[in-house]
mmCIF file of C-alpha atoms and ligand atoms in Angstrom:
data_model
loop_
_atom_site.group_PDB
_atom_site.id
_atom_site.type_symbol
_atom_site.label_atom_id
_atom_site.label_comp_id
_atom_site.label_asym_id
_atom_site.label_seq_id
_atom_site.Cartn_x
_atom_site.Cartn_y
_atom_site.Cartn_z
ATOM 1 C CA UNK A 1 136.251 179.172 82.884
ATOM 2 C CA UNK A 2 134.644 177.186 80.115
ATOM 3 C CA UNK A 3 131.221 177.743 78.669
ATOM 4 C CA UNK A 4 129.417 176.271 75.694
ATOM 5 C CA UNK A 5 129.572 172.647 74.700
ATOM 6 C CA UNK A 6 130.774 170.176 72.179
ATOM 7 C CA UNK A 7 128.837 170.070 68.960
ATOM 8 C CA UNK A 8 128.469 166.580 67.583
ATOM 9 C CA UNK A 9 126.726 167.776 64.438
ATOM 10 C CA UNK A 10 129.740 169.491 62.903
ATOM 11 C CA UNK A 11 130.068 168.733 59.227
ATOM 12 C CA UNK A 12 133.471 167.465 58.283
ATOM 13 C CA UNK A 13 134.379 170.265 55.957
ATOM 14 C CA UNK A 14 133.490 173.058 58.346
ATOM 15 C CA UNK A 15 136.328 174.381 60.427
ATOM 16 C CA UNK A 16 136.103 173.443 64.088
ATOM 17 C CA UNK A 17 136.451 176.633 66.065
ATOM 18 C CA UNK A 18 137.360 177.460 69.655
ATOM 19 C CA UNK A 19 136.264 180.960 70.690
ATOM 20 C CA UNK A 20 138.439 182.774 73.190
ATOM 21 C CA UNK A 21 137.453 185.855 75.176
ATOM 22 C CA UNK A 22 139.984 187.659 77.319
ATOM 23 C CA UNK A 23 137.967 189.989 79.494
ATOM 24 C CA UNK A 24 139.273 192.759 81.715
ATOM 25 C CA UNK A 25 137.960 193.092 85.251
ATOM 26 C CA UNK A 26 135.917 196.185 84.340
ATOM 27 C CA UNK A 27 133.762 194.438 81.732
ATOM 28 C CA UNK A 28 130.476 193.146 83.053
ATOM 29 C CA UNK A 29 129.961 189.431 82.748
ATOM 30 C CA UNK A 30 126.737 189.713 80.716
ATOM 31 C CA UNK A 31 128.446 192.065 78.287
ATOM 32 C CA UNK A 32 131.251 189.591 77.753
ATOM 33 C CA UNK A 33 128.765 186.760 77.229
ATOM 34 C CA UNK A 34 126.741 188.812 74.732
ATOM 35 C CA UNK A 35 129.876 189.672 72.846
ATOM 36 C CA UNK A 36 130.892 186.006 72.813
ATOM 37 C CA UNK A 37 127.406 184.995 71.602
ATOM 38 C CA UNK A 38 127.752 187.472 68.789
ATOM 39 C CA UNK A 39 131.191 186.108 67.957
ATOM 40 C CA UNK A 40 129.550 182.671 67.704
ATOM 41 C CA UNK A 41 126.945 184.016 65.221
ATOM 42 C CA UNK A 42 129.695 185.680 63.233
ATOM 43 C CA UNK A 43 131.637 182.399 63.182
ATOM 44 C CA UNK A 44 128.721 180.400 61.857
ATOM 45 C CA UNK A 45 127.964 183.116 59.293
ATOM 46 C CA UNK A 46 131.586 182.697 58.141
ATOM 47 C CA UNK A 47 131.044 178.954 57.809
ATOM 48 C CA UNK A 48 132.702 177.664 60.983
ATOM 49 C CA UNK A 49 131.372 175.397 63.722
ATOM 50 C CA UNK A 50 131.815 176.636 67.275
ATOM 51 C CA UNK A 51 132.916 173.620 69.293
ATOM 52 C CA UNK A 52 133.771 175.371 72.541
ATOM 53 C CA UNK A 53 134.063 178.827 74.101
ATOM 54 C CA UNK A 54 136.727 179.834 76.558
ATOM 55 C CA UNK A 55 136.476 182.961 78.668
ATOM 56 C CA UNK A 56 139.009 184.346 81.067
ATOM 57 C CA UNK A 57 138.840 187.441 83.255
ATOM 58 C CA UNK A 58 142.193 189.093 83.853
ATOM 59 C CA UNK A 59 143.375 192.165 85.636
ATOM 60 C CA UNK A 60 146.353 192.476 83.333
ATOM 61 C CA UNK A 61 147.068 191.219 79.842
ATOM 62 C CA UNK A 62 150.343 189.700 78.773
ATOM 63 C CA UNK A 63 151.681 191.753 75.835
ATOM 64 C CA UNK A 64 153.234 188.623 74.279
ATOM 65 C CA UNK A 65 150.383 186.114 74.458
ATOM 66 C CA UNK A 66 147.457 188.138 75.835
ATOM 67 C CA UNK A 67 146.399 185.363 78.247
ATOM 68 C CA UNK A 68 149.804 184.305 79.494
ATOM 69 C CA UNK A 69 151.801 181.212 78.589
ATOM 70 C CA UNK A 70 150.029 178.959 81.091
ATOM 71 C CA UNK A 71 146.601 179.709 79.645
ATOM 72 C CA UNK A 72 147.885 179.371 76.096
ATOM 73 C CA UNK A 73 149.190 175.902 76.975
ATOM 74 C CA UNK A 74 145.796 175.070 78.412
ATOM 75 C CA UNK A 75 144.240 176.147 75.108
ATOM 76 C CA UNK A 76 146.697 173.872 73.297
ATOM 77 C CA UNK A 77 145.443 170.916 75.359
ATOM 78 C CA UNK A 78 141.775 171.746 74.726
ATOM 79 C CA UNK A 79 142.461 172.233 71.009
ATOM 80 C CA UNK A 80 144.109 168.801 70.701
ATOM 81 C CA UNK A 81 141.361 167.142 72.668
ATOM 82 C CA UNK A 82 138.566 168.682 70.618
ATOM 83 C CA UNK A 83 140.339 168.545 67.261
ATOM 84 C CA UNK A 84 140.173 172.326 66.831
ATOM 85 C CA UNK A 85 141.247 173.906 63.512
ATOM 86 C CA UNK A 86 140.987 177.555 64.419
ATOM 87 C CA UNK A 87 141.046 179.845 67.448
ATOM 88 C CA UNK A 88 139.046 183.059 67.184
ATOM 89 C CA UNK A 89 139.776 185.751 69.779
ATOM 90 C CA UNK A 90 137.087 188.238 70.715
ATOM 91 C CA UNK A 91 139.656 191.042 70.862
ATOM 92 C CA UNK A 92 142.035 192.556 68.358
ATOM 93 C CA UNK A 93 145.438 190.870 68.422
ATOM 94 C CA UNK A 94 148.791 192.228 67.348
ATOM 95 C CA UNK A 95 150.927 190.387 64.803
ATOM 96 C CA UNK A 96 153.304 189.268 67.543
ATOM 97 C CA UNK A 97 150.477 187.971 69.723
ATOM 98 C CA UNK A 98 149.044 185.945 66.830
ATOM 99 C CA UNK A 99 152.446 184.440 66.106
ATOM 100 C CA UNK A 100 153.187 183.631 69.741
ATOM 101 C CA UNK A 101 149.803 182.067 70.435
ATOM 102 C CA UNK A 102 149.948 180.035 67.209
ATOM 103 C CA UNK A 103 153.344 178.721 68.201
ATOM 104 C CA UNK A 104 152.159 177.544 71.614
ATOM 105 C CA UNK A 105 148.729 176.249 70.621
ATOM 106 C CA UNK A 106 149.699 174.826 67.236
ATOM 107 C CA UNK A 107 146.551 175.906 65.404
ATOM 108 C CA UNK A 108 145.720 178.935 63.358
ATOM 109 C CA UNK A 109 144.645 182.066 65.262
ATOM 110 C CA UNK A 110 142.544 184.987 64.038
ATOM 111 C CA UNK A 111 140.827 187.851 65.821
ATOM 112 C CA UNK A 112 137.319 189.304 65.714
ATOM 113 C CA UNK A 113 138.250 191.909 63.125
ATOM 114 C CA UNK A 114 139.705 189.365 60.703
ATOM 115 C CA UNK A 115 136.532 187.300 61.116
ATOM 116 C CA UNK A 116 134.319 190.290 60.309
ATOM 117 C CA UNK A 117 136.454 191.192 57.312
ATOM 118 C CA UNK A 118 136.165 187.585 56.161
ATOM 119 C CA UNK A 119 132.354 187.750 56.282
ATOM 120 C CA UNK A 120 132.454 191.049 54.448
ATOM 121 C CA UNK A 121 134.574 189.416 51.789
ATOM 122 C CA UNK A 122 132.166 186.487 51.503
ATOM 123 C CA UNK A 123 129.102 188.749 51.200
ATOM 124 C CA UNK A 124 130.420 191.526 48.960
ATOM 125 C CA UNK A 125 128.517 191.371 45.700
ATOM 126 C CA UNK A 126 129.095 194.524 43.705
ATOM 127 C CA UNK A 127 132.426 195.606 42.316
ATOM 128 C CA UNK A 128 132.450 198.558 44.666
ATOM 129 C CA UNK A 129 131.802 196.507 47.802
ATOM 130 C CA UNK A 130 134.466 193.966 46.790
ATOM 131 C CA UNK A 131 136.943 196.729 46.261
ATOM 132 C CA UNK A 132 136.213 198.324 49.614
ATOM 133 C CA UNK A 133 136.469 195.027 51.455
ATOM 134 C CA UNK A 134 139.784 194.189 49.823
ATOM 135 C CA UNK A 135 141.060 197.613 50.762
ATOM 136 C CA UNK A 136 139.980 197.212 54.386
ATOM 137 C CA UNK A 137 141.517 193.718 54.539
ATOM 138 C CA UNK A 138 144.841 194.788 53.114
ATOM 139 C CA UNK A 139 145.043 197.777 55.408
ATOM 140 C CA UNK A 140 144.328 195.569 58.394
ATOM 141 C CA UNK A 141 146.711 192.836 57.326
ATOM 142 C CA UNK A 142 149.621 194.972 56.251
ATOM 143 C CA UNK A 143 151.100 195.373 59.735
ATOM 144 C CA UNK A 144 150.181 191.745 60.556
ATOM 145 C CA UNK A 145 151.794 189.964 57.627
ATOM 146 C CA UNK A 146 154.183 187.996 59.799
ATOM 147 C CA UNK A 147 151.530 185.523 61.118
ATOM 148 C CA UNK A 148 152.195 181.875 60.322
ATOM 149 C CA UNK A 149 148.485 181.235 59.911
ATOM 150 C CA UNK A 150 148.459 179.474 56.592
ATOM 151 C CA UNK A 151 151.013 176.862 57.628
ATOM 152 C CA UNK A 152 148.568 175.603 60.232
ATOM 153 C CA UNK A 153 145.548 175.608 57.997
ATOM 154 C CA UNK A 154 144.492 171.976 57.703
ATOM 155 C CA UNK A 155 141.889 172.720 55.057
ATOM 156 C CA UNK A 156 143.953 175.155 53.037
ATOM 157 C CA UNK A 157 142.320 178.562 53.161
ATOM 158 C CA UNK A 158 139.395 178.708 55.566
ATOM 159 C CA UNK A 159 137.964 181.451 57.726
ATOM 160 C CA UNK A 160 140.055 184.572 57.745
ATOM 161 C CA UNK A 161 141.909 183.714 54.572
ATOM 162 C CA UNK A 162 139.239 184.713 52.058
ATOM 163 C CA UNK A 163 139.562 187.848 50.009
ATOM 164 C CA UNK A 164 142.929 188.942 48.777
ATOM 165 C CA UNK A 165 143.953 185.259 48.852
ATOM 166 C CA UNK A 166 147.134 183.478 49.792
ATOM 167 C CA UNK A 167 149.130 184.567 46.812
ATOM 168 C CA UNK A 168 148.565 188.215 47.431
ATOM 169 C CA UNK A 169 149.471 187.804 51.080
ATOM 170 C CA UNK A 170 152.808 186.315 50.141
ATOM 171 C CA UNK A 171 153.876 189.288 48.087
ATOM 172 C CA UNK A 172 155.978 191.818 49.855
ATOM 173 C CA UNK A 173 154.692 194.841 51.680
ATOM 174 C CA UNK A 174 155.651 197.171 48.876
ATOM 175 C CA UNK A 175 153.357 195.436 46.424
ATOM 176 C CA UNK A 176 150.532 195.429 48.938
ATOM 177 C CA UNK A 177 150.998 199.137 49.412
ATOM 178 C CA UNK A 178 150.840 199.582 45.647
ATOM 179 C CA UNK A 179 147.646 197.551 45.537
ATOM 180 C CA UNK A 180 146.162 199.706 48.303
ATOM 181 C CA UNK A 181 146.972 202.827 46.298
ATOM 182 C CA UNK A 182 145.365 201.360 43.166
ATOM 183 C CA UNK A 183 142.254 200.324 45.080
ATOM 184 C CA UNK A 184 141.980 203.816 46.538
ATOM 185 C CA UNK A 185 142.164 205.311 43.055
ATOM 186 C CA UNK A 186 139.512 202.928 41.710
ATOM 187 C CA UNK A 187 137.328 203.603 44.714
ATOM 188 C CA UNK A 188 137.602 207.371 44.141
ATOM 189 C CA UNK A 189 136.450 206.916 40.557
ATOM 190 C CA UNK A 190 133.379 204.920 41.561
ATOM 191 C CA UNK A 191 132.661 207.434 44.293
ATOM 192 C CA UNK A 192 132.820 210.243 41.775
ATOM 193 C CA UNK A 193 130.318 208.613 39.424
ATOM 194 C CA UNK A 194 128.001 207.910 42.370
ATOM 195 C CA UNK A 195 128.257 211.534 43.372
ATOM 196 C CA UNK A 196 127.187 212.570 39.884
ATOM 197 C CA UNK A 197 124.211 210.199 40.192
ATOM 198 C CA UNK A 198 123.291 211.627 43.577
ATOM 199 C CA UNK A 199 123.438 215.205 42.314
ATOM 200 C CA UNK A 200 121.098 214.264 39.498
ATOM 201 C CA UNK A 201 118.461 213.145 41.985
ATOM 202 C CA UNK A 202 119.161 215.933 44.440
ATOM 203 C CA UNK A 203 115.636 217.301 44.549
ATOM 204 C CA UNK A 204 113.956 214.046 45.587
ATOM 205 C CA UNK A 205 113.757 213.482 49.377
ATOM 206 C CA UNK A 206 116.299 210.919 50.506
ATOM 207 C CA UNK A 207 115.923 208.417 53.312
ATOM 208 C CA UNK A 208 118.619 206.037 54.572
ATOM 209 C CA UNK A 209 117.650 202.941 56.538
ATOM 210 C CA UNK A 210 120.279 202.281 59.151
ATOM 211 C CA UNK A 211 120.570 199.959 62.135
ATOM 212 C CA UNK A 212 122.274 197.054 63.771
ATOM 213 C CA UNK A 213 123.060 194.111 61.523
ATOM 214 C CA UNK A 214 120.087 191.736 61.121
ATOM 215 C CA UNK A 215 117.563 194.340 62.364
ATOM 216 C CA UNK A 216 115.579 194.030 59.129
ATOM 217 C CA UNK A 217 116.853 196.970 57.060
ATOM 218 C CA UNK A 218 116.701 195.156 53.718
ATOM 219 C CA UNK A 219 113.339 193.594 54.623
ATOM 220 C CA UNK A 220 111.949 197.067 55.340
ATOM 221 C CA UNK A 221 113.202 198.492 52.039
ATOM 222 C CA UNK A 222 111.688 195.495 50.238
ATOM 223 C CA UNK A 223 108.385 195.962 52.048
ATOM 224 C CA UNK A 224 108.201 199.675 51.233
ATOM 225 C CA UNK A 225 109.327 199.455 47.610
ATOM 226 C CA UNK A 226 109.478 196.995 44.764
ATOM 227 C CA UNK A 227 113.058 196.087 45.604
ATOM 228 C CA UNK A 228 114.095 192.445 45.853
ATOM 229 C CA UNK A 229 117.046 192.823 48.178
ATOM 230 C CA UNK A 230 118.676 189.789 49.728
ATOM 231 C CA UNK A 231 117.553 189.240 53.308
ATOM 232 C CA UNK A 232 118.681 186.477 55.619
ATOM 233 C CA UNK A 233 119.154 185.577 59.227
ATOM 234 C CA UNK A 234 122.916 185.849 58.809
ATOM 235 C CA UNK A 235 124.894 188.864 59.972
ATOM 236 C CA UNK A 236 125.998 191.362 57.332
ATOM 237 C CA UNK A 237 123.885 190.028 54.464
ATOM 238 C CA UNK A 238 124.016 193.494 52.958
ATOM 239 C CA UNK A 239 127.293 195.112 52.058
ATOM 240 C CA UNK A 240 126.164 197.245 49.167
ATOM 241 C CA UNK A 241 124.066 200.294 49.650
ATOM 242 C CA UNK A 242 121.105 200.181 47.334
ATOM 243 C CA UNK A 243 118.667 202.953 46.509
ATOM 244 C CA UNK A 244 115.024 202.429 45.568
ATOM 245 C CA UNK A 245 111.980 204.551 44.945
ATOM 246 C CA UNK A 246 109.368 204.712 47.678
ATOM 247 C CA UNK A 247 106.100 205.769 46.107
ATOM 248 C CA UNK A 248 103.156 207.026 48.132
ATOM 249 C CA UNK A 249 100.000 207.439 46.044
ATOM 250 C CA UNK A 250 98.864 209.553 44.389
ATOM 251 C CA UNK A 251 102.078 211.379 43.481
ATOM 252 C CA UNK A 252 104.725 211.326 46.178
ATOM 253 C CA UNK A 253 108.177 209.942 45.641
ATOM 254 C CA UNK A 254 111.089 209.473 47.985
ATOM 255 C CA UNK A 255 114.373 207.633 47.601
ATOM 256 C CA UNK A 256 115.142 205.037 50.221
ATOM 257 C CA UNK A 257 118.570 203.424 50.638
ATOM 258 C CA UNK A 258 119.550 200.202 52.338
ATOM 259 C CA UNK A 259 122.922 200.295 54.096
ATOM 260 C CA UNK A 260 125.570 198.137 55.751
ATOM 261 C CA UNK A 261 124.615 197.106 59.277
ATOM 262 C CA UNK A 262 126.415 198.285 62.375
ATOM 263 C CA UNK A 263 127.942 196.077 65.056
ATOM 264 C CA UNK A 264 129.423 196.623 68.494
ATOM 265 C CA UNK A 265 133.227 196.732 68.507
ATOM 266 C CA UNK A 266 133.211 197.216 64.781
ATOM 267 C CA UNK A 267 136.802 197.482 63.617
ATOM 268 C CA UNK A 268 137.680 201.110 63.760
ATOM 269 C CA UNK A 269 137.360 202.788 60.406
ATOM 270 C CA UNK A 270 135.623 199.877 58.707
ATOM 271 C CA UNK A 271 132.368 201.769 58.280
ATOM 272 C CA UNK A 272 134.420 204.697 57.042
ATOM 273 C CA UNK A 273 135.886 202.495 54.335
ATOM 274 C CA UNK A 274 132.355 201.951 53.061
ATOM 275 C CA UNK A 275 132.195 205.270 51.311
ATOM 276 C CA UNK A 276 128.964 204.435 49.546
ATOM 277 C CA UNK A 277 127.113 203.710 52.761
ATOM 278 C CA UNK A 278 128.662 206.681 54.435
ATOM 279 C CA UNK A 279 127.637 208.985 51.606
ATOM 280 C CA UNK A 280 124.069 207.637 51.584
ATOM 281 C CA UNK A 281 123.812 208.268 55.319
ATOM 282 C CA UNK A 282 125.443 211.688 55.284
ATOM 283 C CA UNK A 283 123.400 212.908 52.347
ATOM 284 C CA UNK A 284 120.082 211.563 53.529
ATOM 285 C CA UNK A 285 117.400 214.035 54.591
ATOM 286 C CA UNK A 286 116.077 211.502 57.067
ATOM 287 C CA UNK A 287 117.446 208.406 58.769
ATOM 288 C CA UNK A 288 115.232 205.485 59.648
ATOM 289 C CA UNK A 289 116.874 203.755 62.597
ATOM 290 C CA UNK A 290 115.442 200.262 62.548
ATOM 291 C CA UNK A 291 115.589 198.118 65.667
ATOM 292 C CA UNK A 292 115.035 194.379 66.140
ATOM 293 C CA UNK A 293 112.466 194.563 68.941
ATOM 294 C CA UNK A 294 112.860 190.837 69.592
ATOM 295 C CA UNK A 295 116.607 191.073 70.283
ATOM 296 C CA UNK A 296 117.476 190.422 73.912
ATOM 297 C CA UNK A 297 120.089 193.157 73.958
ATOM 298 C CA UNK A 298 117.971 195.640 72.005
ATOM 299 C CA UNK A 299 118.902 198.609 74.215
ATOM 300 C CA UNK A 300 122.655 198.030 73.809
ATOM 301 C CA UNK A 301 122.183 197.759 70.076
ATOM 302 C CA UNK A 302 120.350 201.105 69.992
ATOM 303 C CA UNK A 303 123.252 202.658 71.906
ATOM 304 C CA UNK A 304 125.807 201.096 69.545
ATOM 305 C CA UNK A 305 123.992 202.492 66.500
ATOM 306 C CA UNK A 306 123.783 205.935 68.106
ATOM 307 C CA UNK A 307 127.511 205.809 68.835
ATOM 308 C CA UNK A 308 128.405 204.858 65.264
ATOM 309 C CA UNK A 309 126.193 207.682 63.945
ATOM 310 C CA UNK A 310 128.038 210.094 66.176
ATOM 311 C CA UNK A 311 131.369 208.698 65.038
ATOM 312 C CA UNK A 312 130.539 209.281 61.369
ATOM 313 C CA UNK A 313 129.051 212.710 62.041
ATOM 314 C CA UNK A 314 125.437 211.811 61.251
ATOM 315 C CA UNK A 315 123.940 212.112 64.738
ATOM 316 C CA UNK A 316 122.290 215.482 64.079
ATOM 317 C CA UNK A 317 120.202 214.212 61.152
ATOM 318 C CA UNK A 318 116.435 213.972 61.512
ATOM 319 C CA UNK A 319 115.754 210.426 62.591
ATOM 320 C CA UNK A 320 112.793 208.082 62.974
ATOM 321 C CA UNK A 321 113.108 205.211 65.403
ATOM 322 C CA UNK A 322 111.307 202.174 63.998
ATOM 323 C CA UNK A 323 110.829 199.042 66.072
ATOM 324 C CA UNK A 324 110.679 196.083 63.695
ATOM 325 C CA UNK A 325 109.705 192.411 64.154
ATOM 326 C CA UNK A 326 106.805 193.359 66.435
ATOM 327 C CA UNK A 327 105.195 190.080 65.400
ATOM 328 C CA UNK A 328 107.813 188.420 67.607
ATOM 329 C CA UNK A 329 107.209 190.286 70.875
ATOM 330 C CA UNK A 330 104.447 190.546 73.472
ATOM 331 C CA UNK A 331 102.198 193.599 73.611
ATOM 332 C CA UNK A 332 103.702 194.517 77.020
ATOM 333 C CA UNK A 333 107.163 194.790 75.426
ATOM 334 C CA UNK A 334 105.778 197.037 72.723
ATOM 335 C CA UNK A 335 104.038 199.221 75.265
ATOM 336 C CA UNK A 336 107.189 199.513 77.350
ATOM 337 C CA UNK A 337 109.130 200.599 74.254
ATOM 338 C CA UNK A 338 106.397 203.055 73.348
ATOM 339 C CA UNK A 339 106.628 204.663 76.791
ATOM 340 C CA UNK A 340 110.400 204.882 76.662
ATOM 341 C CA UNK A 341 110.531 206.087 73.051
ATOM 342 C CA UNK A 342 107.268 207.991 72.563
ATOM 343 C CA UNK A 343 108.048 209.221 69.048
ATOM 344 C CA UNK A 344 108.746 205.780 67.663
ATOM 345 C CA UNK A 345 106.977 203.509 65.171
ATOM 346 C CA UNK A 346 106.161 199.813 65.425
ATOM 347 C CA UNK A 347 106.272 197.660 62.331
ATOM 348 C CA UNK A 348 106.783 194.194 61.009
ATOM 349 C CA UNK A 349 108.534 194.349 57.672
ATOM 350 C CA UNK A 350 107.765 190.750 56.810
ATOM 351 C CA UNK A 351 104.204 190.614 58.175
ATOM 352 C CA UNK A 352 103.195 193.986 56.751
ATOM 353 C CA UNK A 353 102.329 195.622 60.054
ATOM 354 C CA UNK A 354 102.496 199.385 60.615
ATOM 355 C CA UNK A 355 103.980 200.162 57.207
ATOM 356 C CA UNK A 356 101.167 202.428 56.014
ATOM 357 C CA UNK A 357 101.491 204.602 59.121
ATOM 358 C CA UNK A 358 105.236 204.822 58.589
ATOM 359 C CA UNK A 359 104.808 205.782 54.927
ATOM 360 C CA UNK A 360 102.168 208.363 55.768
ATOM 361 C CA UNK A 361 104.493 209.954 58.328
ATOM 362 C CA UNK A 362 107.316 210.100 55.820
ATOM 363 C CA UNK A 363 105.032 211.692 53.280
ATOM 364 C CA UNK A 364 103.835 214.210 55.816
ATOM 365 C CA UNK A 365 107.372 215.027 56.913
ATOM 366 C CA UNK A 366 108.606 215.703 53.406
ATOM 367 C CA UNK A 367 105.563 217.046 51.640
ATOM 368 C CA UNK A 368 103.257 218.721 54.162
ATOM 369 C CA UNK A 369 105.958 220.915 55.610
ATOM 370 C CA UNK A 370 107.577 221.645 52.247
ATOM 371 C CA UNK A 371 110.947 220.776 53.860
ATOM 372 C CA UNK A 372 112.335 219.308 50.680
ATOM 373 C CA UNK A 373 111.163 222.189 48.529
ATOM 374 C CA UNK A 374 109.212 219.853 46.259
ATOM 375 C CA UNK A 375 105.589 218.818 46.152
HETATM 376 N N1 GTP B 401 109.605 187.730 62.322
HETATM 377 C C1 GTP B 401 110.114 188.732 61.613
HETATM 378 N N2 GTP B 401 111.287 188.562 60.989
HETATM 379 C C2 GTP B 401 111.793 189.612 60.284
HETATM 380 C C3 GTP B 401 111.116 190.847 60.184
HETATM 381 N N3 GTP B 401 111.877 191.683 59.442
HETATM 382 C C4 GTP B 401 112.976 190.991 59.089
HETATM 383 N N4 GTP B 401 112.922 189.732 59.583
HETATM 384 C C5 GTP B 401 113.931 188.667 59.431
HETATM 385 O O1 GTP B 401 115.130 189.090 60.061
HETATM 386 C C6 GTP B 401 116.269 188.614 59.328
HETATM 387 C C7 GTP B 401 117.166 189.784 58.943
HETATM 388 O O2 GTP B 401 116.505 190.602 58.017
HETATM 389 P P1 GTP B 401 117.319 191.490 56.967
HETATM 390 O O3 GTP B 401 116.303 192.336 56.273
HETATM 391 O O4 GTP B 401 118.231 190.652 56.165
HETATM 392 O O5 GTP B 401 118.147 192.367 58.001
HETATM 393 P P2 GTP B 401 119.284 193.472 57.683
HETATM 394 O O6 GTP B 401 119.134 194.513 58.736
HETATM 395 O O7 GTP B 401 119.181 193.912 56.273
HETATM 396 O O8 GTP B 401 120.580 192.602 57.954
HETATM 397 P P3 GTP B 401 122.097 192.792 57.377
HETATM 398 O O9 GTP B 401 122.022 193.265 55.969
HETATM 399 O O10 GTP B 401 122.650 191.401 57.499
HETATM 400 O O11 GTP B 401 122.758 193.745 58.303
HETATM 401 C C8 GTP B 401 115.714 187.886 58.107
HETATM 402 O O12 GTP B 401 115.707 186.509 58.401
HETATM 403 C C9 GTP B 401 114.303 188.435 57.977
HETATM 404 O O13 GTP B 401 113.417 187.539 57.355
HETATM 405 C C10 GTP B 401 109.856 190.984 60.864
HETATM 406 O O14 GTP B 401 109.175 192.006 60.842
HETATM 407 N N5 GTP B 401 109.413 189.894 61.550
HETATM 408 MG MG1 MG B 402 120.508 193.741 54.772
#
């Protein structure tokens, strides 16, 4: 089955991408489509142009080519016809599968995880984030080093090749392992100095803003503090946790941290490799779970965030559920949310709606009950 359509507006230097979803019979159709839509957003965030999407439901997957040789040949035909540079699969592929599919189709193949790691690499700004992304990339690529990817790359480089770079990928496994060990050591050092910093500010109440990517975490921190964090409609704009002072007159101070966004089917362990974010979340006295109220699949995103919190052991923390972007929804939607989640807050970070109520509740939580031991 084919969905999506040809894009005539593709710029010449953007890679032309064919998205491929191999769906098992248990997955609901709408879930597969949502996942594919998200893969399309991820692709454009990475700088590619989605020319076509291809979805196939299968009872059984072929261990060698995932979709079977017949389907792979069909993809080869479509790729030639549409002048495709890159195939992005919505599932994780093994090294052998990548190699086999590349051989049949004749264009470079990457999977969802490599795409996400590529975006992470593009958006990492601080030394620490860069280091963590490189570490995650090398650990993911180490068992997959046999792919022929770069030979097919028409543009030289391109999506999925950013980060450690071609040269580093050509070195043998031993050197990559050495690099991983060095990165781990460097990461430990940074972690240690951050820990010292955190201890120093131990008595101030700490809040971590968490949520699905693009929910408005950075916008909320900006709106509540004097921070000037980067915000954008792209996925994973933020890869560095960042702590700012939230001041409530006349004398109340709290620390509020922005964090890396969550995503469904996030490569296992990727969040864990973001020690800084993890530490901010685990050491926070309160989590603000921010939700994009205007997102069609808002409920699934809430569930995804809850699952990730459980996975990292932060699900027992006190939590405030904050519905953001209320300027983009109808009152009925807000009311429905309010009924379903009675303890929640409704704000617009960019239109300055509901922020005073949120701040007042934070102040009350930390200072009226003496929970933090400070006043
Ligand atoms: N209309 C509207 N747009 C908002 C609001 N809050 C944030 N946005 C927009 O939503 C997009 C994402 O906001 P960010 O603050 O970058 O979201 P984030 O959760 O930090 O995203 P990542 O760091 O990429 O995970 C930006 O284009 C914001 O301008 C809001 O209250 N209303
Ligand atoms: Mg952000």
